[in-house]
Coordinates of C-alpha atoms in Angstrom, one line a residue:
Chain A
X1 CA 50.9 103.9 19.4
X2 CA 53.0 101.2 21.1
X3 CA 49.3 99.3 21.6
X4 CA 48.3 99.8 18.4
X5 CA 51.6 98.2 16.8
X6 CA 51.0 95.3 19.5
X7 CA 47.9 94.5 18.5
X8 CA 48.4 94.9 14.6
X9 CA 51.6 92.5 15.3
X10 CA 49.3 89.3 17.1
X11 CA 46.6 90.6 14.3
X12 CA 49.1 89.2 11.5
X13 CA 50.7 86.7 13.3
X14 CA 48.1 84.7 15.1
X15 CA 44.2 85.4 14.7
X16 CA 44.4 86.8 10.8
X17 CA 46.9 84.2 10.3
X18 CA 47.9 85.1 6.4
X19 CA 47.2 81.6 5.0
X20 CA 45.2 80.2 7.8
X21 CA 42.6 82.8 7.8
X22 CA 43.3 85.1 4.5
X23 CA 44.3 82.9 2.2
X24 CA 47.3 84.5 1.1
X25 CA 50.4 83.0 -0.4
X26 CA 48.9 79.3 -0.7
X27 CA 50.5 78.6 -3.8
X28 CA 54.0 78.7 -2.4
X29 CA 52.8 77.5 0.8
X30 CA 51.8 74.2 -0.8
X31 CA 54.7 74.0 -2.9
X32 CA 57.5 75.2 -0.9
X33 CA 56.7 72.5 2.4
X34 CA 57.8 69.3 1.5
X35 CA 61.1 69.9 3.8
X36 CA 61.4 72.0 7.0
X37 CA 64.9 73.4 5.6
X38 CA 63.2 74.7 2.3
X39 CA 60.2 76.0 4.6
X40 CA 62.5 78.3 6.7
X41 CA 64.3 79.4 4.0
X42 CA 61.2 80.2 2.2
X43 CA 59.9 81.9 5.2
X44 CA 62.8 84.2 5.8
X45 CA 62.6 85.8 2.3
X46 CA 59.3 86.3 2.8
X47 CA 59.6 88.3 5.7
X48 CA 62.5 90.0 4.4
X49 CA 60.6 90.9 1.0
X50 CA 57.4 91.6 3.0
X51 CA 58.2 94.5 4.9
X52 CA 60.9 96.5 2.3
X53 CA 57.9 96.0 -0.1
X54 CA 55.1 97.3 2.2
X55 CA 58.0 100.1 2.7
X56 CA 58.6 101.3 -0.6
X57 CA 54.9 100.7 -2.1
X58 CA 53.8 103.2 1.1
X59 CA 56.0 106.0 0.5
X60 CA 55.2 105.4 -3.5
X61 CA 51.6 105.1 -2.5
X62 CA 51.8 108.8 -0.2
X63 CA 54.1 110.8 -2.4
X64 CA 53.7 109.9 -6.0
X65 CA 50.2 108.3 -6.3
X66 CA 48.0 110.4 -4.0
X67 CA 49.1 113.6 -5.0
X68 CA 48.8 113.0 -8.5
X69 CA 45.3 111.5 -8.0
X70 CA 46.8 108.6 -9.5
X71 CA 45.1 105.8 -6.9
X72 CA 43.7 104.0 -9.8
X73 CA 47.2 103.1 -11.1
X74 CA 47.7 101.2 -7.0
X75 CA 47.7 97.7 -8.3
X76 CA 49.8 98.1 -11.4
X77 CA 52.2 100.2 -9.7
X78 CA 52.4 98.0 -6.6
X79 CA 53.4 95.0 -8.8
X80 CA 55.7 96.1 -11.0
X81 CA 57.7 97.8 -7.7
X82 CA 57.7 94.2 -6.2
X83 CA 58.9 92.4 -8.8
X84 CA 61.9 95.2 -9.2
X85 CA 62.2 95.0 -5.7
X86 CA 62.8 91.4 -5.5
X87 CA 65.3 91.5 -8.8
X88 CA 67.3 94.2 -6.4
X89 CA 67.3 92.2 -3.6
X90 CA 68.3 89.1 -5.5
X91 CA 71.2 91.1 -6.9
X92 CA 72.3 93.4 -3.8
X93 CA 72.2 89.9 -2.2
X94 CA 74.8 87.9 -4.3
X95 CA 76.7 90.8 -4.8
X96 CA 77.1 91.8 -0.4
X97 CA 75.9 89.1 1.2
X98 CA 76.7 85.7 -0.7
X99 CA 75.9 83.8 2.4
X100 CA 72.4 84.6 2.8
X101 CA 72.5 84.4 -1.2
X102 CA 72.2 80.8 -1.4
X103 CA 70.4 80.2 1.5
X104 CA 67.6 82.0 -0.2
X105 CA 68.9 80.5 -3.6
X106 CA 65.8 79.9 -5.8
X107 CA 63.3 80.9 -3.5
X108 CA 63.1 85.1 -4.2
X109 CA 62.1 85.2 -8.0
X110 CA 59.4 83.0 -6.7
X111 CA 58.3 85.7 -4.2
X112 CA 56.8 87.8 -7.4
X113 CA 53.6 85.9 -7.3
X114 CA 53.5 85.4 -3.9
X115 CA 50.0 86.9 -3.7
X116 CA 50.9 87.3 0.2
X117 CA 53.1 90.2 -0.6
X118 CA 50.9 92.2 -3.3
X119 CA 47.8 91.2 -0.7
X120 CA 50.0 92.6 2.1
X121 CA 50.4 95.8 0.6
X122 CA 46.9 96.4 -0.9
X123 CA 45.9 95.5 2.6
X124 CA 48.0 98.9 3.7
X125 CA 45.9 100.8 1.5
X126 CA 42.9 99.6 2.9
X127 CA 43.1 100.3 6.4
X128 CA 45.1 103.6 6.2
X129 CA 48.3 102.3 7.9
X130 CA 51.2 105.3 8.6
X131 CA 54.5 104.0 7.5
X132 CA 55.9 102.7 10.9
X133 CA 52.0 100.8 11.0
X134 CA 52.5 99.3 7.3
X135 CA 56.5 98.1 8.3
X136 CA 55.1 96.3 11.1
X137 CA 52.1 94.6 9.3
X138 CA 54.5 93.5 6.7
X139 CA 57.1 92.1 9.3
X140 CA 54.6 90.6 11.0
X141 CA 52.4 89.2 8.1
X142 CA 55.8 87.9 7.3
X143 CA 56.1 86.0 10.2
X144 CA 53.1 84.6 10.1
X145 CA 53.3 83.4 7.0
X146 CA 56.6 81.6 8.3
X147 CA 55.0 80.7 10.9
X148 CA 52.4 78.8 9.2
X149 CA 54.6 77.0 6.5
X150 CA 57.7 76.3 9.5
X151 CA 54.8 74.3 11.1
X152 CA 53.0 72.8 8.0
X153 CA 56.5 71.5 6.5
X154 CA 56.8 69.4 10.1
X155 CA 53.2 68.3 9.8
X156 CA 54.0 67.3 6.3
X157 CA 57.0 65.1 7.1
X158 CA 55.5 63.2 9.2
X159 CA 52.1 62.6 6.9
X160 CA 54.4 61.2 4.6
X161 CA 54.9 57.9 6.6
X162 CA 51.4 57.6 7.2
X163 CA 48.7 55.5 5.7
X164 CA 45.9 57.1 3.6
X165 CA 43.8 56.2 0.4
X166 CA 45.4 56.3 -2.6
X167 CA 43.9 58.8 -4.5
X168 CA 44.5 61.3 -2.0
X169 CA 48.2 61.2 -2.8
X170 CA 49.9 64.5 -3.4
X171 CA 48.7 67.5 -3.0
X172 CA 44.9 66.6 -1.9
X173 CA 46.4 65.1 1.8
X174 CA 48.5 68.3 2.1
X175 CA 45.1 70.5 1.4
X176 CA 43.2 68.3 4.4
X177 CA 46.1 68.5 6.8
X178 CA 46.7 72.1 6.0
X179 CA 43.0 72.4 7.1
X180 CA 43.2 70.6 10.5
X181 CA 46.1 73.3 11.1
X182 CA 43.7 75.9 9.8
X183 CA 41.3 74.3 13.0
X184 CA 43.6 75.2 15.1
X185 CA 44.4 78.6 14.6
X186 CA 40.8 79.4 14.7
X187 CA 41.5 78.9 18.3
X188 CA 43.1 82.6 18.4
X189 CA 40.2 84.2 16.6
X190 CA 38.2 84.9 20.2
X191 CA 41.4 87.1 21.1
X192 CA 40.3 90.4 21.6
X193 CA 43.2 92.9 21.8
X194 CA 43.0 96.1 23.8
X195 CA 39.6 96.3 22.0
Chain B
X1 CA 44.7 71.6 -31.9
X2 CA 40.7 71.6 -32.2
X3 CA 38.0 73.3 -30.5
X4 CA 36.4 70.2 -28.9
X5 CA 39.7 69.0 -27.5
X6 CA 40.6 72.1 -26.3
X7 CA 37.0 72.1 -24.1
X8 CA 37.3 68.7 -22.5
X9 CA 41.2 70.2 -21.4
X10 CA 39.8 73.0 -19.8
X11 CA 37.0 72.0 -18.8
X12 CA 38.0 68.4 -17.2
X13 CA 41.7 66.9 -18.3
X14 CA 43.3 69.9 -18.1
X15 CA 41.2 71.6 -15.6
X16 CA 43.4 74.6 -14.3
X17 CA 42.5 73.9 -10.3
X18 CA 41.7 70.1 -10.0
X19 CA 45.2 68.8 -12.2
X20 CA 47.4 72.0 -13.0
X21 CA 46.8 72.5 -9.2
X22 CA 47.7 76.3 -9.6
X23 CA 45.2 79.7 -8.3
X24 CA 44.0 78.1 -5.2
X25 CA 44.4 81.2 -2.7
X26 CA 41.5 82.2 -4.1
X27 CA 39.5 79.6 -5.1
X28 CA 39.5 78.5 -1.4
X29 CA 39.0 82.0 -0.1
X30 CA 36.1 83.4 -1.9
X31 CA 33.7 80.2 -2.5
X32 CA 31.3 81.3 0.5
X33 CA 28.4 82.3 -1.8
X34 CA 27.2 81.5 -5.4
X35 CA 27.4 85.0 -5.6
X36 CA 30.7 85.7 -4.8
X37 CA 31.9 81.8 -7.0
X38 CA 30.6 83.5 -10.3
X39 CA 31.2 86.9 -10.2
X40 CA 34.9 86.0 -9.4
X41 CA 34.8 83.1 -11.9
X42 CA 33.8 85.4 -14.7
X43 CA 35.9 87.8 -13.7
X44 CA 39.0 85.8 -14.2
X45 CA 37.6 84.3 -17.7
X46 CA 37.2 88.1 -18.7
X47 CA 40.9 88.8 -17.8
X48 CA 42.1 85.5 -18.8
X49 CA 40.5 85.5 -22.2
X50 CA 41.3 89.4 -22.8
X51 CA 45.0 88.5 -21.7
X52 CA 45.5 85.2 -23.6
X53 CA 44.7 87.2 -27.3
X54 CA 46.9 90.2 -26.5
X55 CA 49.9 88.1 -25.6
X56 CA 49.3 85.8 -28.4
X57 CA 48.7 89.2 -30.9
X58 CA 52.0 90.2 -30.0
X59 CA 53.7 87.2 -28.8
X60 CA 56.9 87.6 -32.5
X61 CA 57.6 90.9 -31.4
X62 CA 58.2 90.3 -27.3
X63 CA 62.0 89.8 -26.1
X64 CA 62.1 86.5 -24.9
X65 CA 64.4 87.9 -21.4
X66 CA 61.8 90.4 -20.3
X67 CA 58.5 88.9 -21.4
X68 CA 57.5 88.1 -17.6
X69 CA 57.9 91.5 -16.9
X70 CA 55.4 92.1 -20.3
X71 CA 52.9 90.0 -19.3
X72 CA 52.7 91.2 -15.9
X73 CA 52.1 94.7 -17.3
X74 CA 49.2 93.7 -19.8
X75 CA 47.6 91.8 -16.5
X76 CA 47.7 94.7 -14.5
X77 CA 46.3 96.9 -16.4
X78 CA 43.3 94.2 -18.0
X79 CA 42.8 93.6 -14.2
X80 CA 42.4 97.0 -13.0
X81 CA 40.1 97.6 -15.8
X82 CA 37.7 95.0 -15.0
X83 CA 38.4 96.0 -11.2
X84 CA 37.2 99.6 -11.7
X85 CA 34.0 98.0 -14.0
X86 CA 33.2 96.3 -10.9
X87 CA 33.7 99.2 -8.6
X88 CA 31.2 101.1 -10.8
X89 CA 28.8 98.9 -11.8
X90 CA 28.6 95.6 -9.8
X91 CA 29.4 97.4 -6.1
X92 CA 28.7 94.7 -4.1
X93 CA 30.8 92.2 -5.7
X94 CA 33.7 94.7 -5.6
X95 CA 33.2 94.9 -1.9
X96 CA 32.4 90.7 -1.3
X97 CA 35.8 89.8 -3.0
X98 CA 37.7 92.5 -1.7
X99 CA 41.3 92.4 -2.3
X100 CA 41.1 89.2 -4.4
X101 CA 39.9 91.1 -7.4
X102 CA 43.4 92.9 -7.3
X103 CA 45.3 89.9 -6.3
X104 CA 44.1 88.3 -9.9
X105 CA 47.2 90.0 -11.3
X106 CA 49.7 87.3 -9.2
X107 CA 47.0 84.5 -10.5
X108 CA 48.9 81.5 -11.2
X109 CA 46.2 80.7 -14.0
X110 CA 46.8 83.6 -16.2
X111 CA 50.7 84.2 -16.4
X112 CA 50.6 80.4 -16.3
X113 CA 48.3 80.3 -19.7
X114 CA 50.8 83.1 -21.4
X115 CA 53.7 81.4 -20.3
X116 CA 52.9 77.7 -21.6
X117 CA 49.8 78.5 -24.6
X118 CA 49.5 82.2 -25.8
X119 CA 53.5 82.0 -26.8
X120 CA 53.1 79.4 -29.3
X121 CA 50.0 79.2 -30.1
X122 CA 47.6 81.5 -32.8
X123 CA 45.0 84.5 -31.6
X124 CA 42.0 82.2 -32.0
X125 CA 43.7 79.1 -29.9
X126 CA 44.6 81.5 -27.2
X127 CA 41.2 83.0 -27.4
X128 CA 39.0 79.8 -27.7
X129 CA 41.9 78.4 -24.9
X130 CA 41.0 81.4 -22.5
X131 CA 37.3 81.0 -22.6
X132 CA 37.2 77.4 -22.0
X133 CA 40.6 77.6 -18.6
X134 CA 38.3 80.3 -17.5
X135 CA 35.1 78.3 -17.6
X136 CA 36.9 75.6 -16.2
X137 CA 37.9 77.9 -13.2
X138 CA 34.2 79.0 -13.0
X139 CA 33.3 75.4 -13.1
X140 CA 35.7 74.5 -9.9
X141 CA 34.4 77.6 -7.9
X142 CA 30.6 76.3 -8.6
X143 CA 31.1 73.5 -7.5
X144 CA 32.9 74.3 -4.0
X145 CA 30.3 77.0 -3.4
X146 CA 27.2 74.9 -3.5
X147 CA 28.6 72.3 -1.6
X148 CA 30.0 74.4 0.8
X149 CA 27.4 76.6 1.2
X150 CA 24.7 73.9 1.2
X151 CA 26.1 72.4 3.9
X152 CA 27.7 75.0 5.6
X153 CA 24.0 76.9 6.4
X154 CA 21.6 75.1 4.1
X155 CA 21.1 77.4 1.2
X156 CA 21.6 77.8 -2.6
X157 CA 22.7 80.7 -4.2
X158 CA 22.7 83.3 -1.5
X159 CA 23.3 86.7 -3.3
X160 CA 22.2 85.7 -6.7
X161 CA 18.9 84.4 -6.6
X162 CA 16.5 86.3 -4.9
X163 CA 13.0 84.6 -4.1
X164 CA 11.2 87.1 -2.0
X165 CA 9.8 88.8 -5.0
X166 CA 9.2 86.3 -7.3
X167 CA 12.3 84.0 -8.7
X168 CA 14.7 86.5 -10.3
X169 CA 18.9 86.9 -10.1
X170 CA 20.0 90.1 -8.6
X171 CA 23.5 91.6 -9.2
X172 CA 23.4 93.5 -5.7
X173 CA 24.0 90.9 -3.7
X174 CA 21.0 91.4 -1.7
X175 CA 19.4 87.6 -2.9
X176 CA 18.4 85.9 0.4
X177 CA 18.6 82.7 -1.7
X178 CA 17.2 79.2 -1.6
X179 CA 16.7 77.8 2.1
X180 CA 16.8 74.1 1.8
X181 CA 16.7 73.1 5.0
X182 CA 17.3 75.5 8.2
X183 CA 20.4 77.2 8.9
X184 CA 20.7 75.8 12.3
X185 CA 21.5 72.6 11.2
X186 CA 24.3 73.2 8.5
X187 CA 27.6 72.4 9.3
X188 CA 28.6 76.4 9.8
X189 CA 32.6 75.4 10.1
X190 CA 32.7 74.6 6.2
X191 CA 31.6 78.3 5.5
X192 CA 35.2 78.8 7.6
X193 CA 38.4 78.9 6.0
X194 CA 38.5 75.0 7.6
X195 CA 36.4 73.9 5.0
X196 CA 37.7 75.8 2.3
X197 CA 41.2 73.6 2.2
X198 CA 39.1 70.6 3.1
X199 CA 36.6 70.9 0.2
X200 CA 39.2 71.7 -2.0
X201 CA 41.0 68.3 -0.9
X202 CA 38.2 66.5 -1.5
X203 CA 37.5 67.6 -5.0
X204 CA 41.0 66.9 -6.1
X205 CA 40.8 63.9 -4.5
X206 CA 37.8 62.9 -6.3
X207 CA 39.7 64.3 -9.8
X208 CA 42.5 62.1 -9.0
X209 CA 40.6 58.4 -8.2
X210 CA 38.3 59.3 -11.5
X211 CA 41.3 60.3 -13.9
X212 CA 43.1 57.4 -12.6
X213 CA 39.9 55.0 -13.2
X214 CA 39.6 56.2 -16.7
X215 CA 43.4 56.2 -17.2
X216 CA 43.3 52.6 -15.9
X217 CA 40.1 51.8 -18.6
X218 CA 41.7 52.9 -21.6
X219 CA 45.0 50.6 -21.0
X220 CA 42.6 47.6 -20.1
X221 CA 41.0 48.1 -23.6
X222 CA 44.5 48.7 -25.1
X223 CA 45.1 45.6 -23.3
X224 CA 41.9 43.8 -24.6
X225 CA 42.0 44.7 -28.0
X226 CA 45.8 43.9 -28.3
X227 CA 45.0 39.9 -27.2
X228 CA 42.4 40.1 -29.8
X229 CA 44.4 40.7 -32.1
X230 CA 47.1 38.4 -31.1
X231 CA 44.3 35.7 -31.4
X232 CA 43.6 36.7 -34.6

């Protein structure tokens, strides 16, 4: 059990790095990068929506879905939860926590269409994950995604001084820098875990 | 707004990847095979064009504070139509793409569309509007899988065209494709995610210098034709 969580844990966070090898969540991981402040905070809700999500859409998944045979329904279930979920959160936040609040600020309506966080749970679903499997995957997705954006934002600030053609201003320098990073991370992908 | 303007848009000006910049995750994550670029390409023109003329259809009676919420709905459920038509009848595409015919639902490129055309804009705009975002899409994922597959292990069209039997497409995924030259000298790291953000880079770079060039034509002719005139 404990390996298993282990390895699904460096699985998210490292060598299937959500953005650097999935491809999820790239639209707010392109937008959301400019600063290293904005990164974090973008990060953090993340994390926080990503595992309550994977959470709820499992025990939804196990005890309403399934037994009704209604699997077919997964996707437009799964969405609308997460979008509720986050207007809760949003809510619950400002309400008891105000701090937190508006360090997250604008950044949780934008979680909806994270793809990330509706991949993250489809992903669940996939591979059969219990529910103490599919928490960890979504903290640890999480974490990777922060992970990768925490880093990016630093690469980011310092591309902005430097001195490249001009029609790769914008969003087409970010995409090639974001690639070099993706290099990198290939690195883990010979890992083998407790295989 | 006319039919011809609304192609060049979709197609080129207003090109949802190269200048809106939105649905990259996956437009970077699936362009590994021809294959895999337009079955995912017509997939999203299907659900995008389906999407645009039921949100324009109803687009007097929605309440303006919960029409996110609406248009999230009527993506769902278009996507896990076409997602179950795949399941049944096209197999192996359901299996290539994965979890990224799903993920259409949180594509930028179709709530995007309802939010900014379908709302004002009549059944046959939106429609005419879906078909030519979505071709545009297709257009974009063509473009990166040839290049990247080309290069990445030297063929075109692995999983469409089949050539073992005769030139013919197959829908199973099973085409062994073109072999232009041999595998062992492609550049494998672009079939990687590495070379999906680096082709994508390129291609918007390339958008960019060309808009910009044309951009740059039109005021020089401006320019040229206001001197004229001043001559005159």
């Amino acid at each position: 059990m404990l390996t298993n969580i282990i390895s699904i844990s460096l699985g998210a966070i490292l060598i299937n790095n959500f953005i650097f090898s999935q491809f999820l969540g790239c639209c707010p991981f392109l937008g959301c990068s400019s600063k290293v402040d904005t990164a974090t905070g973008m990060g953090l809700a993340v994390v926080f929506v990503m595992g309550l999500a994977s959470a709820i859409c499992w025990v939804i998944d196990q005890f309403i879905l399934v037994p009704l045979g209604l699997e077919f329904l997964q996707t437009l279930a799964f969405i609308l939860v997460i979008a509720s979920l986050v207007q809760f959160v949003e809510m619950f936040l400002k309400k008891s926590v105000p701090s937190l609040y508006s360090a997250l600020g604008i950044y949780l309506p934008l979680i909806t269409t994270n793809c990330a966080v509706l991949g993250v749970v489809l992903l669940n679903v996939q591979n059969d994950y219990n529910f103490i499997e599919s928490v960890v995957y979504g903290i640890t997705g999480g974490l990777g995604f922060m992970l990768a954006i925490v880093l990016f934002a630093s690469v980011r600030e310092r591309v902005a001084f430097s001195d490249y053609p001009e029609c790769f201003e914008g969003f087409p320098i970010c995409l090639v820098s974001a690639g070099l990073l993706a290099l990198a991370f290939m690195g883990f992908s010979g890992m083998q875990i407790f295989a | 707004m006319n039919i011809k303007k609304q192609f060049t848009e979709g197609l080129i000006t207003n090109n949802p990847v190269l200048v809106q910049l939105i649905g990259m995750c996956a437009t970077m994550a699936i362009t590994t095979t021809l294959f895999n670029g337009v079955g995912m390409g017509l997939s999203v023109l299907i659900i995008l064009t389906c999407c645009n003329v039921v949100v324009s259809a109803i687009r007097k009676i929605i309440p303006n504070e919960i029409r996110l919420a609406i248009f999230v709905v009527i993506i769902a459920g278009f996507v896990t139509i076409v997602d179950l038509l795949l399941q049944a009848y096209i197999p192996a595409l359901s299996d290539a793409l994965g979890v990224f015919i799903p993920l259409i639902v949180v594509n930028c490129i179709i709530i995007g569309r309802a939010e900014a055309f379908c709302q004002k804009n009549t059944v046959g705009a939106s429609f005419f509007d879906g078909i030519f975002q979505g071709l545009g899409y297709t257009l974009v994922l063509i473009v990166m899988c040839v290049f990247r597959e080309l290069l990445g292990s030297g063929r075109f069209g692995g999983g469409l065209i089949d050539i073992v039997n005769g030139f013919r497409f197959t829908l199973d995924g099973t085409g062994s494709g073109i072999q232009i030259f041999p595998e062992d000298f492609g550049a494998s790291i672009l079939t990687l995610p590495f070379g999906g953000f680096i082709t994508l880079g390129l291609l918007i770079a390339i958008m960019q210098y060309a808009l910009k060039k044309s951009a740059k034509k039109k005021e020089a002719a401006a320019k040229a034709e206001k001197e004229a005139e001043e001559v005159c």
